[in-house]
Amino acid sequence: MIPYGKQDIQKSDIDAVVEVLTSDFLTQGPKVPAFESAVTQKVGAKHALAVNSATSALHIACLALDLGEGDRLWTTPITFVASANCGLYCGAKVDFVDIDPKTYNICVNALRSKLEKAAKECTLPKVLVVVHLCGQPCDMQAIKSLADRHGVKVIEDASHAIGGKYQGEYIGNGRYSDVTVFSFHPVKIITTAEGGMALTNCDELADKMNLLRSHGITREPDLMTHEPDGPWYYQQVGLGFNYRMTELQAALGLSQLERLDKYVARRHEIAERYNESFEDLPIKAPWQHPDSYSALHLYVIRLNLTEIKSSHREVFESLRSLGIGVNLHYIPVHTQPYYRNMGFVPEDHPNAMAYYREAISLPIHPNLTNLEQQTVIEALKEAIFQ
Ligand SMILES: *Cc1c(COP(=O)(O)O)cnc(C)c1O
């Protein structure tokens, strides 16, 4: 099976991890801060907090933004469930804004009208989680200006998007958001096995997230209620979690980060080749914003079903049977049973549903060979014209 995504592990990665294994620290050593500082320098953010997953990063970001009971979090229905679940972890209510039919990201017009309506009804969200789907950045400038007008905090779920650029600058610099979150799951752009990161330019948010990721415990005298009792002393000043990243993971991340630009460039080569091969097929290739540089975590096509005899499911099954590890990103979150039980109805978000009926993620990852890609292209043609 040719997988839709896969990590690239080289000898330098292995050496970096093995070196940590024989060092003094397996956790809470120098590699985590070194990884954090390398990422902040790469993307141009002030602070980075490495954690054990993007899910944890989303959770502590919401908590640091004071999201709690009685509050609301809005996000897009076309995302991984974690972008919405973080609101529920905090006891907040979750709601969705439909996607833009062209970019598949949150629709700015739908957001504007929903915010205006909510402002009148005093039901504005405290936090908006936008997702750079497939690595393509959302229209952050427009989103931030809407959010500011209504006093809404913005989290960028950039799980797909490290290495991508918006307005010529790396995603993660936080120019148009309060917190940005990266994921380092193996299918993502760079990996630490499991792992994630929360980035912010705000000192206060960074301090809060730093406490939240490690039990609410501090060893900083400045953050304590009184002078330390002695050199052993620490204080728990809030309620936190154990969301820490290990040294092994950070060493892997540091090593992978060196190849970030190469990875994204290779993804662009692959996408380019798909685009050219699909020009005459009854499918819609992903639209790319001219001002943006997508990290291209995913390459999603949409089937033009009126011109294809087979159904979406048949094309999908036929690709799988031909050894192509296609996938579907994502099942609209509001249609998941857990969310349906809260009263959401599929047709609340028609653009998301239309997308779900036609979308297929094709294999794209740095080690996909030209030969494998050709196999994917031929298999797709066969599946469509069978
Ligand atoms: C992968 C992913 C997550 C969760 O990442 P983990 O590191 O696995 O917790 C969250 N949001 C989106 C959009 C993702 O793709």
GROMACS .gro file of C-alpha atoms and ligand atoms in nm:
model
  401
    1MET     CA    1   0.000   0.000   0.000
    2ILE     CA    2   0.132   0.345  -0.092
    3PRO     CA    3   0.040   0.548   0.220
    4TYR     CA    4  -0.113   0.896   0.198
    5GLY     CA    5   0.151   1.023   0.440
    6LYS     CA    6   0.461   0.886   0.604
    7GLN     CA    7   0.755   1.006   0.811
    8ASP     CA    8   1.108   1.034   0.676
    9ILE     CA    9   1.370   0.909   0.924
   10GLN     CA   10   1.737   0.941   0.839
   11LYS     CA   11   2.058   0.834   1.011
   12SER     CA   12   2.108   1.182   1.157
   13ASP     CA   13   1.767   1.151   1.328
   14ILE     CA   14   1.858   0.812   1.472
   15ASP     CA   15   2.197   0.937   1.592
   16ALA     CA   16   2.034   1.239   1.758
   17VAL     CA   17   1.788   1.021   1.949
   18VAL     CA   18   2.049   0.761   2.049
   19GLU     CA   19   2.274   1.036   2.181
   20VAL     CA   20   1.995   1.148   2.415
   21LEU     CA   21   1.936   0.790   2.531
   22THR     CA   22   2.287   0.770   2.669
   23SER     CA   23   2.284   1.123   2.812
   24ASP     CA   24   2.182   1.232   3.162
   25PHE     CA   25   1.833   1.349   3.072
   26LEU     CA   26   1.554   1.155   2.906
   27THR     CA   27   1.309   1.427   2.999
   28GLN     CA   28   1.332   1.788   3.128
   29GLY     CA   29   1.684   1.836   2.992
   30PRO     CA   30   1.837   2.073   2.737
   31LYS     CA   31   1.685   1.934   2.416
   32VAL     CA   32   1.329   2.057   2.471
   33PRO     CA   33   1.432   2.423   2.517
   34ALA     CA   34   1.675   2.386   2.224
   35PHE     CA   35   1.393   2.255   2.002
   36GLU     CA   36   1.161   2.533   2.119
   37SER     CA   37   1.417   2.798   2.049
   38ALA     CA   38   1.497   2.653   1.705
   39VAL     CA   39   1.129   2.660   1.610
   40THR     CA   40   1.077   3.017   1.736
   41GLN     CA   41   1.378   3.128   1.532
   42LYS     CA   42   1.259   2.942   1.226
   43VAL     CA   43   0.905   3.080   1.222
   44GLY     CA   44   0.962   3.413   1.397
   45ALA     CA   45   0.761   3.369   1.716
   46LYS     CA   46   0.857   3.492   2.063
   47HIS     CA   47   0.769   3.184   2.269
   48ALA     CA   48   0.722   2.814   2.198
   49LEU     CA   49   0.604   2.548   2.441
   50ALA     CA   50   0.673   2.191   2.332
   51VAL     CA   51   0.417   1.938   2.453
   52ASN     CA   52   0.329   1.573   2.399
   53SER     CA   53   0.071   1.638   2.122
   54ALA     CA   54  -0.107   1.910   1.930
   55THR     CA   55  -0.419   1.804   2.117
   56SER     CA   56  -0.247   1.898   2.445
   57ALA     CA   57  -0.126   2.223   2.290
   58LEU     CA   58  -0.483   2.313   2.189
   59HIS     CA   59  -0.604   2.230   2.539
   60ILE     CA   60  -0.351   2.448   2.723
   61ALA     CA   61  -0.397   2.726   2.467
   62CYS     CA   62  -0.772   2.731   2.539
   63LEU     CA   63  -0.713   2.726   2.914
   64ALA     CA   64  -0.454   3.003   2.893
   65LEU     CA   65  -0.713   3.210   2.703
   66ASP     CA   66  -0.946   3.153   3.002
   67LEU     CA   67  -1.194   2.944   2.808
   68GLY     CA   68  -1.429   2.782   3.056
   69GLU     CA   69  -1.782   2.692   3.144
   70GLY     CA   70  -2.038   2.924   2.989
   71ASP     CA   71  -1.795   3.024   2.713
   72ARG     CA   72  -1.806   2.931   2.346
   73LEU     CA   73  -1.546   2.806   2.100
   74TRP     CA   74  -1.603   2.809   1.726
   75THR     CA   75  -1.412   2.615   1.466
   76THR     CA   76  -1.452   2.459   1.121
   77PRO     CA   77  -1.634   2.129   1.067
   78ILE     CA   78  -1.365   2.009   0.824
   79THR     CA   79  -1.086   1.931   1.067
   80PHE     CA   80  -0.964   1.660   1.299
   81VAL     CA   81  -1.188   1.631   1.606
   82ALA     CA   82  -0.913   1.772   1.832
   83SER     CA   83  -0.972   2.127   1.702
   84ALA     CA   84  -1.322   2.114   1.854
   85ASN     CA   85  -1.267   1.880   2.150
   86CYS     CA   86  -1.031   2.128   2.318
   87GLY     CA   87  -1.333   2.352   2.377
   88LEU     CA   88  -1.525   2.068   2.540
   89TYR     CA   89  -1.228   1.981   2.766
   90CYS     CA   90  -1.263   2.332   2.911
   91GLY     CA   91  -1.636   2.297   2.964
   92ALA     CA   92  -1.714   2.542   2.684
   93LYS     CA   93  -1.980   2.502   2.416
   94VAL     CA   94  -1.858   2.427   2.066
   95ASP     CA   95  -2.006   2.552   1.742
   96PHE     CA   96  -1.898   2.543   1.379
   97VAL     CA   97  -1.868   2.782   1.087
   98ASP     CA   98  -1.904   2.632   0.739
   99ILE     CA   99  -1.608   2.608   0.500
  100ASP     CA  100  -1.527   2.813   0.192
  101PRO     CA  101  -1.604   2.595  -0.112
  102LYS     CA  102  -1.282   2.702  -0.282
  103THR     CA  103  -1.018   2.685  -0.006
  104TYR     CA  104  -1.195   2.433   0.225
  105ASN     CA  105  -1.083   2.653   0.515
  106ILE     CA  106  -1.327   2.835   0.741
  107CYS     CA  107  -1.541   3.071   0.531
  108VAL     CA  108  -1.468   3.433   0.618
  109ASN     CA  109  -1.808   3.556   0.496
  110ALA     CA  110  -1.993   3.293   0.697
  111LEU     CA  111  -1.780   3.385   0.997
  112ARG     CA  112  -1.861   3.755   0.955
  113SER     CA  113  -2.238   3.698   0.948
  114LYS     CA  114  -2.232   3.447   1.231
  115LEU     CA  115  -2.030   3.688   1.446
  116GLU     CA  116  -2.267   3.976   1.370
  117LYS     CA  117  -2.566   3.764   1.464
  118ALA     CA  118  -2.395   3.639   1.781
  119ALA     CA  119  -2.299   3.995   1.879
  120LYS     CA  120  -2.668   4.094   1.870
  121GLU     CA  121  -2.768   3.787   2.069
  122CYS     CA  122  -2.478   3.814   2.318
  123THR     CA  123  -2.358   3.467   2.221
  124LEU     CA  124  -2.015   3.559   2.087
  125PRO     CA  125  -1.743   3.295   2.120
  126LYS     CA  126  -1.442   3.359   2.341
  127VAL     CA  127  -1.212   3.154   2.119
  128LEU     CA  128  -1.203   3.086   1.747
  129VAL     CA  129  -0.988   2.793   1.628
  130VAL     CA  130  -0.903   2.825   1.260
  131VAL     CA  131  -0.737   2.537   1.077
  132HIS     CA  132  -0.494   2.571   0.789
  133LEU     CA  133  -0.638   2.269   0.613
  134CYS     CA  134  -0.389   2.070   0.404
  135GLY     CA  135  -0.128   2.331   0.498
  136GLN     CA  136  -0.294   2.616   0.313
  137PRO     CA  137  -0.317   2.919   0.540
  138CYS     CA  138  -0.656   3.069   0.621
  139ASP     CA  139  -0.717   3.433   0.534
  140MET     CA  140  -0.567   3.536   0.867
  141GLN     CA  141  -0.567   3.910   0.814
  142ALA     CA  142  -0.943   3.917   0.752
  143ILE     CA  143  -1.008   3.668   1.033
  144LYS     CA  144  -0.802   3.865   1.285
  145SER     CA  145  -0.975   4.190   1.201
  146LEU     CA  146  -1.319   4.028   1.248
  147ALA     CA  147  -1.205   3.866   1.571
  148ASP     CA  148  -1.067   4.196   1.705
  149ARG     CA  149  -1.390   4.377   1.620
  150HIS     CA  150  -1.582   4.129   1.837
  151GLY     CA  151  -1.323   4.067   2.108
  152VAL     CA  152  -1.263   3.706   2.007
  153LYS     CA  153  -0.929   3.530   2.068
  154VAL     CA  154  -0.777   3.336   1.778
  155ILE     CA  155  -0.592   3.003   1.784
  156GLU     CA  156  -0.436   2.884   1.460
  157ASP     CA  157  -0.447   2.507   1.445
  158ALA     CA  158  -0.144   2.480   1.217
  159SER     CA  159  -0.108   2.105   1.265
  160HIS     CA  160  -0.081   2.077   0.885
  161ALA     CA  161   0.111   2.392   0.824
  162ILE     CA  162   0.461   2.415   0.973
  163GLY     CA  163   0.690   2.530   0.693
  164GLY     CA  164   0.408   2.703   0.507
  165LYS     CA  165   0.393   3.079   0.456
  166TYR     CA  166   0.125   3.346   0.470
  167GLN     CA  167   0.199   3.683   0.310
  168GLY     CA  168   0.557   3.568   0.266
  169GLU     CA  169   0.613   3.489   0.635
  170TYR     CA  170   0.625   3.154   0.810
  171ILE     CA  171   0.306   3.033   0.971
  172GLY     CA  172   0.354   3.042   1.345
  173ASN     CA  173   0.482   3.398   1.372
  174GLY     CA  174   0.153   3.490   1.536
  175ARG     CA  175   0.102   3.816   1.349
  176TYR     CA  176  -0.272   3.750   1.327
  177SER     CA  177  -0.346   3.522   1.622
  178ASP     CA  178  -0.297   3.469   1.993
  179VAL     CA  179  -0.160   3.115   1.980
  180THR     CA  180  -0.046   2.888   1.698
  181VAL     CA  181  -0.034   2.511   1.737
  182PHE     CA  182   0.181   2.262   1.546
  183SER     CA  183   0.154   1.881   1.544
  184PHE     CA  184   0.451   1.648   1.508
  185HIS     CA  185   0.254   1.327   1.456
  186PRO     CA  186   0.436   1.102   1.203
  187VAL     CA  187   0.203   1.183   0.912
  188LYS     CA  188   0.255   1.558   0.957
  189ILE     CA  189   0.532   1.769   0.800
  190ILE     CA  190   0.802   1.695   1.059
  191THR     CA  191   0.771   1.444   1.340
  192THR     CA  192   0.866   1.373   1.701
  193ALA     CA  193   0.658   1.048   1.700
  194GLU     CA  194   0.391   1.208   1.918
  195GLY     CA  195   0.432   1.575   1.991
  196GLY     CA  196   0.304   1.925   1.949
  197MET     CA  197   0.386   2.286   2.019
  198ALA     CA  198   0.205   2.604   2.118
  199LEU     CA  199   0.358   2.931   2.001
  200THR     CA  200   0.272   3.282   2.114
  201ASN     CA  201   0.415   3.633   2.122
  202CYS     CA  202   0.241   3.709   2.452
  203ASP     CA  203   0.456   3.666   2.767
  204GLU     CA  204   0.154   3.610   2.990
  205LEU     CA  205   0.008   3.335   2.770
  206ALA     CA  206   0.348   3.167   2.748
  207ASP     CA  207   0.383   3.167   3.129
  208LYS     CA  208   0.034   3.025   3.170
  209MET     CA  209   0.088   2.748   2.912
  210ASN     CA  210   0.425   2.667   3.067
  211LEU     CA  211   0.255   2.605   3.403
  212LEU     CA  212  -0.034   2.415   3.249
  213ARG     CA  213   0.189   2.165   3.072
  214SER     CA  214   0.358   2.060   3.395
  215HIS     CA  215   0.109   2.027   3.684
  216GLY     CA  216   0.077   2.400   3.748
  217ILE     CA  217   0.414   2.378   3.919
  218THR     CA  218   0.681   2.647   3.907
  219ARG     CA  219   1.040   2.674   4.025
  220GLU     CA  220   1.057   3.045   3.934
  221PRO     CA  221   1.072   3.255   4.253
  222ASP     CA  222   0.900   3.539   4.061
  223LEU     CA  223   0.588   3.328   4.012
  224MET     CA  224   0.566   3.211   4.377
  225THR     CA  225   0.350   3.356   4.650
  226HIS     CA  226   0.651   3.396   4.882
  227GLU     CA  227   1.028   3.351   4.889
  228PRO     CA  228   1.134   2.987   4.833
  229ASP     CA  229   1.170   2.789   5.156
  230GLY     CA  230   1.501   2.657   5.025
  231PRO     CA  231   1.676   2.517   4.720
  232TRP     CA  232   1.435   2.218   4.705
  233TYR     CA  233   1.134   2.440   4.683
  234TYR     CA  234   0.867   2.451   4.413
  235GLN     CA  235   0.510   2.569   4.424
  236GLN     CA  236   0.194   2.450   4.262
  237VAL     CA  237   0.020   2.775   4.176
  238GLY     CA  238  -0.247   2.637   3.946
  239LEU     CA  239  -0.393   2.309   3.823
  240GLY     CA  240  -0.198   2.169   3.530
  241PHE     CA  241  -0.127   1.841   3.355
  242ASN     CA  242   0.168   1.630   3.254
  243TYR     CA  243   0.179   1.729   2.887
  244ARG     CA  244   0.559   1.745   2.862
  245MET     CA  245   0.760   1.643   2.559
  246THR     CA  246   1.054   1.407   2.623
  247GLU     CA  247   1.417   1.478   2.535
  248LEU     CA  248   1.412   1.195   2.281
  249GLN     CA  249   1.123   1.358   2.099
  250ALA     CA  250   1.282   1.702   2.108
  251ALA     CA  251   1.610   1.565   1.969
  252LEU     CA  252   1.418   1.404   1.683
  253GLY     CA  253   1.228   1.726   1.623
  254LEU     CA  254   1.547   1.934   1.616
  255SER     CA  255   1.701   1.699   1.366
  256GLN     CA  256   1.387   1.693   1.147
  257LEU     CA  257   1.353   2.071   1.156
  258GLU     CA  258   1.674   2.103   0.956
  259ARG     CA  259   1.496   1.940   0.662
  260LEU     CA  260   1.167   2.131   0.696
  261ASP     CA  261   1.210   2.352   0.388
  262LYS     CA  262   1.326   2.060   0.179
  263TYR     CA  263   1.026   1.855   0.283
  264VAL     CA  264   0.782   2.129   0.188
  265ALA     CA  265   0.962   2.192  -0.143
  266ARG     CA  266   0.938   1.821  -0.227
  267ARG     CA  267   0.567   1.827  -0.145
  268HIS     CA  268   0.529   2.113  -0.393
  269GLU     CA  269   0.704   1.912  -0.664
  270ILE     CA  270   0.466   1.623  -0.606
  271ALA     CA  271   0.162   1.850  -0.607
  272GLU     CA  272   0.280   2.016  -0.927
  273ARG     CA  273   0.304   1.680  -1.097
  274TYR     CA  274  -0.044   1.578  -0.980
  275ASN     CA  275  -0.184   1.911  -1.100
  276GLU     CA  276  -0.042   1.860  -1.448
  277SER     CA  277  -0.164   1.501  -1.471
  278PHE     CA  278  -0.518   1.591  -1.366
  279GLU     CA  279  -0.582   1.876  -1.607
  280ASP     CA  280  -0.813   1.673  -1.830
  281LEU     CA  281  -0.976   1.456  -1.564
  282PRO     CA  282  -1.322   1.513  -1.411
  283ILE     CA  283  -1.169   1.610  -1.078
  284LYS     CA  284  -1.096   1.932  -0.897
  285ALA     CA  285  -0.731   1.975  -0.794
  286PRO     CA  286  -0.664   2.181  -0.480
  287TRP     CA  287  -0.683   2.555  -0.531
  288GLN     CA  288  -0.376   2.743  -0.408
  289HIS     CA  289  -0.389   3.099  -0.282
  290PRO     CA  290  -0.147   3.306  -0.493
  291ASP     CA  291  -0.016   3.496  -0.184
  292SER     CA  292   0.039   3.181   0.018
  293TYR     CA  293   0.286   2.898   0.027
  294SER     CA  294   0.105   2.589   0.150
  295ALA     CA  295   0.295   2.331   0.354
  296LEU     CA  296   0.095   2.078   0.148
  297HIS     CA  297   0.043   1.830   0.428
  298LEU     CA  298  -0.243   1.689   0.221
  299TYR     CA  299  -0.327   1.680  -0.148
  300VAL     CA  300  -0.706   1.663  -0.163
  301ILE     CA  301  -0.893   1.616  -0.490
  302ARG     CA  302  -1.268   1.646  -0.534
  303LEU     CA  303  -1.448   1.420  -0.777
  304ASN     CA  304  -1.675   1.582  -1.032
  305LEU     CA  305  -1.942   1.319  -0.972
  306THR     CA  306  -2.176   1.436  -1.248
  307GLU     CA  307  -1.908   1.334  -1.500
  308ILE     CA  308  -1.805   1.009  -1.333
  309LYS     CA  309  -2.006   0.686  -1.355
  310SER     CA  310  -1.877   0.542  -1.029
  311SER     CA  311  -1.971   0.676  -0.690
  312HIS     CA  312  -1.727   0.849  -0.456
  313ARG     CA  313  -1.714   0.537  -0.244
  314GLU     CA  314  -1.649   0.313  -0.546
  315VAL     CA  315  -1.359   0.531  -0.663
  316PHE     CA  316  -1.220   0.528  -0.309
  317GLU     CA  317  -1.255   0.150  -0.271
  318SER     CA  318  -1.109   0.087  -0.612
  319LEU     CA  319  -0.803   0.299  -0.527
  320ARG     CA  320  -0.756   0.110  -0.201
  321SER     CA  321  -0.785  -0.223  -0.387
  322LEU     CA  322  -0.516  -0.101  -0.628
  323GLY     CA  323  -0.281  -0.048  -0.333
  324ILE     CA  324  -0.324   0.326  -0.299
  325GLY     CA  325  -0.361   0.431   0.065
  326VAL     CA  326  -0.609   0.708  -0.003
  327ASN     CA  327  -0.786   0.869   0.288
  328LEU     CA  328  -1.058   1.123   0.361
  329HIS     CA  329  -0.974   1.437   0.557
  330TYR     CA  330  -1.213   1.485   0.723
  331ILE     CA  331  -1.548   1.346   0.825
  332PRO     CA  332  -1.730   1.669   0.922
  333VAL     CA  333  -1.686   1.692   1.299
  334HIS     CA  334  -2.046   1.803   1.361
  335THR     CA  335  -2.169   1.472   1.212
  336GLN     CA  336  -1.976   1.258   1.461
  337PRO     CA  337  -2.217   1.081   1.698
  338TYR     CA  338  -2.073   1.262   1.998
  339TYR     CA  339  -2.152   1.596   1.834
  340ARG     CA  340  -2.483   1.484   1.683
  341ASN     CA  341  -2.593   1.415   2.040
  342MET     CA  342  -2.545   1.786   2.111
  343GLY     CA  343  -2.801   1.864   1.844
  344PHE     CA  344  -2.588   1.931   1.536
  345VAL     CA  345  -2.746   1.836   1.203
  346PRO     CA  346  -2.534   1.749   0.897
  347GLU     CA  347  -2.701   2.007   0.672
  348ASP     CA  348  -2.613   2.286   0.918
  349HIS     CA  349  -2.296   2.312   0.709
  350PRO     CA  350  -2.375   2.235   0.344
  351ASN     CA  351  -2.033   2.324   0.202
  352ALA     CA  352  -1.867   2.085   0.447
  353MET     CA  353  -2.112   1.811   0.350
  354ALA     CA  354  -2.058   1.868  -0.024
  355TYR     CA  355  -1.684   1.849   0.032
  356TYR     CA  356  -1.722   1.527   0.230
  357ARG     CA  357  -1.917   1.366  -0.055
  358GLU     CA  358  -1.637   1.432  -0.308
  359ALA     CA  359  -1.299   1.457  -0.133
  360ILE     CA  360  -1.013   1.208  -0.152
  361SER     CA  361  -0.662   1.262  -0.008
  362LEU     CA  362  -0.398   1.123  -0.243
  363PRO     CA  363  -0.054   1.010  -0.125
  364ILE     CA  364   0.190   1.296  -0.069
  365HIS     CA  365   0.503   1.271   0.143
  366PRO     CA  366   0.872   1.347   0.088
  367ASN     CA  367   0.973   0.988   0.008
  368LEU     CA  368   0.699   0.923  -0.245
  369THR     CA  369   0.894   0.827  -0.557
  370ASN     CA  370   0.806   0.942  -0.907
  371LEU     CA  371   0.731   0.581  -0.992
  372GLU     CA  372   0.491   0.548  -0.699
  373GLN     CA  373   0.328   0.873  -0.795
  374GLN     CA  374   0.280   0.746  -1.149
  375THR     CA  375   0.113   0.437  -1.002
  376VAL     CA  376  -0.124   0.662  -0.808
  377ILE     CA  377  -0.208   0.865  -1.119
  378GLU     CA  378  -0.274   0.554  -1.330
  379ALA     CA  379  -0.481   0.396  -1.053
  380LEU     CA  380  -0.690   0.711  -1.022
  381LYS     CA  381  -0.761   0.713  -1.396
  382GLU     CA  382  -0.858   0.348  -1.379
  383ALA     CA  383  -1.082   0.407  -1.078
  384ILE     CA  384  -1.256   0.701  -1.243
  385PHE     CA  385  -1.307   0.546  -1.585
  386GLN     CA  386  -1.380   0.188  -1.473
  387LIG     C1  387  -0.318   1.592   1.367
  387LIG     C2  388  -0.409   1.704   1.402
  387LIG     C3  389  -0.436   1.739   1.533
  387LIG     C4  390  -0.390   1.659   1.651
  387LIG     O1  391  -0.255   1.639   1.652
  387LIG     P1  392  -0.190   1.541   1.759
  387LIG     O2  393  -0.047   1.586   1.764
  387LIG     O3  394  -0.206   1.404   1.704
  387LIG     O4  395  -0.261   1.559   1.888
  387LIG     C5  396  -0.515   1.850   1.559
  387LIG     N1  397  -0.565   1.923   1.457
  387LIG     C6  398  -0.545   1.889   1.328
  387LIG     C7  399  -0.602   1.976   1.221
  387LIG     C8  400  -0.467   1.778   1.297
  387LIG     O5  401  -0.449   1.743   1.170
   0.00000   0.00000   0.00000
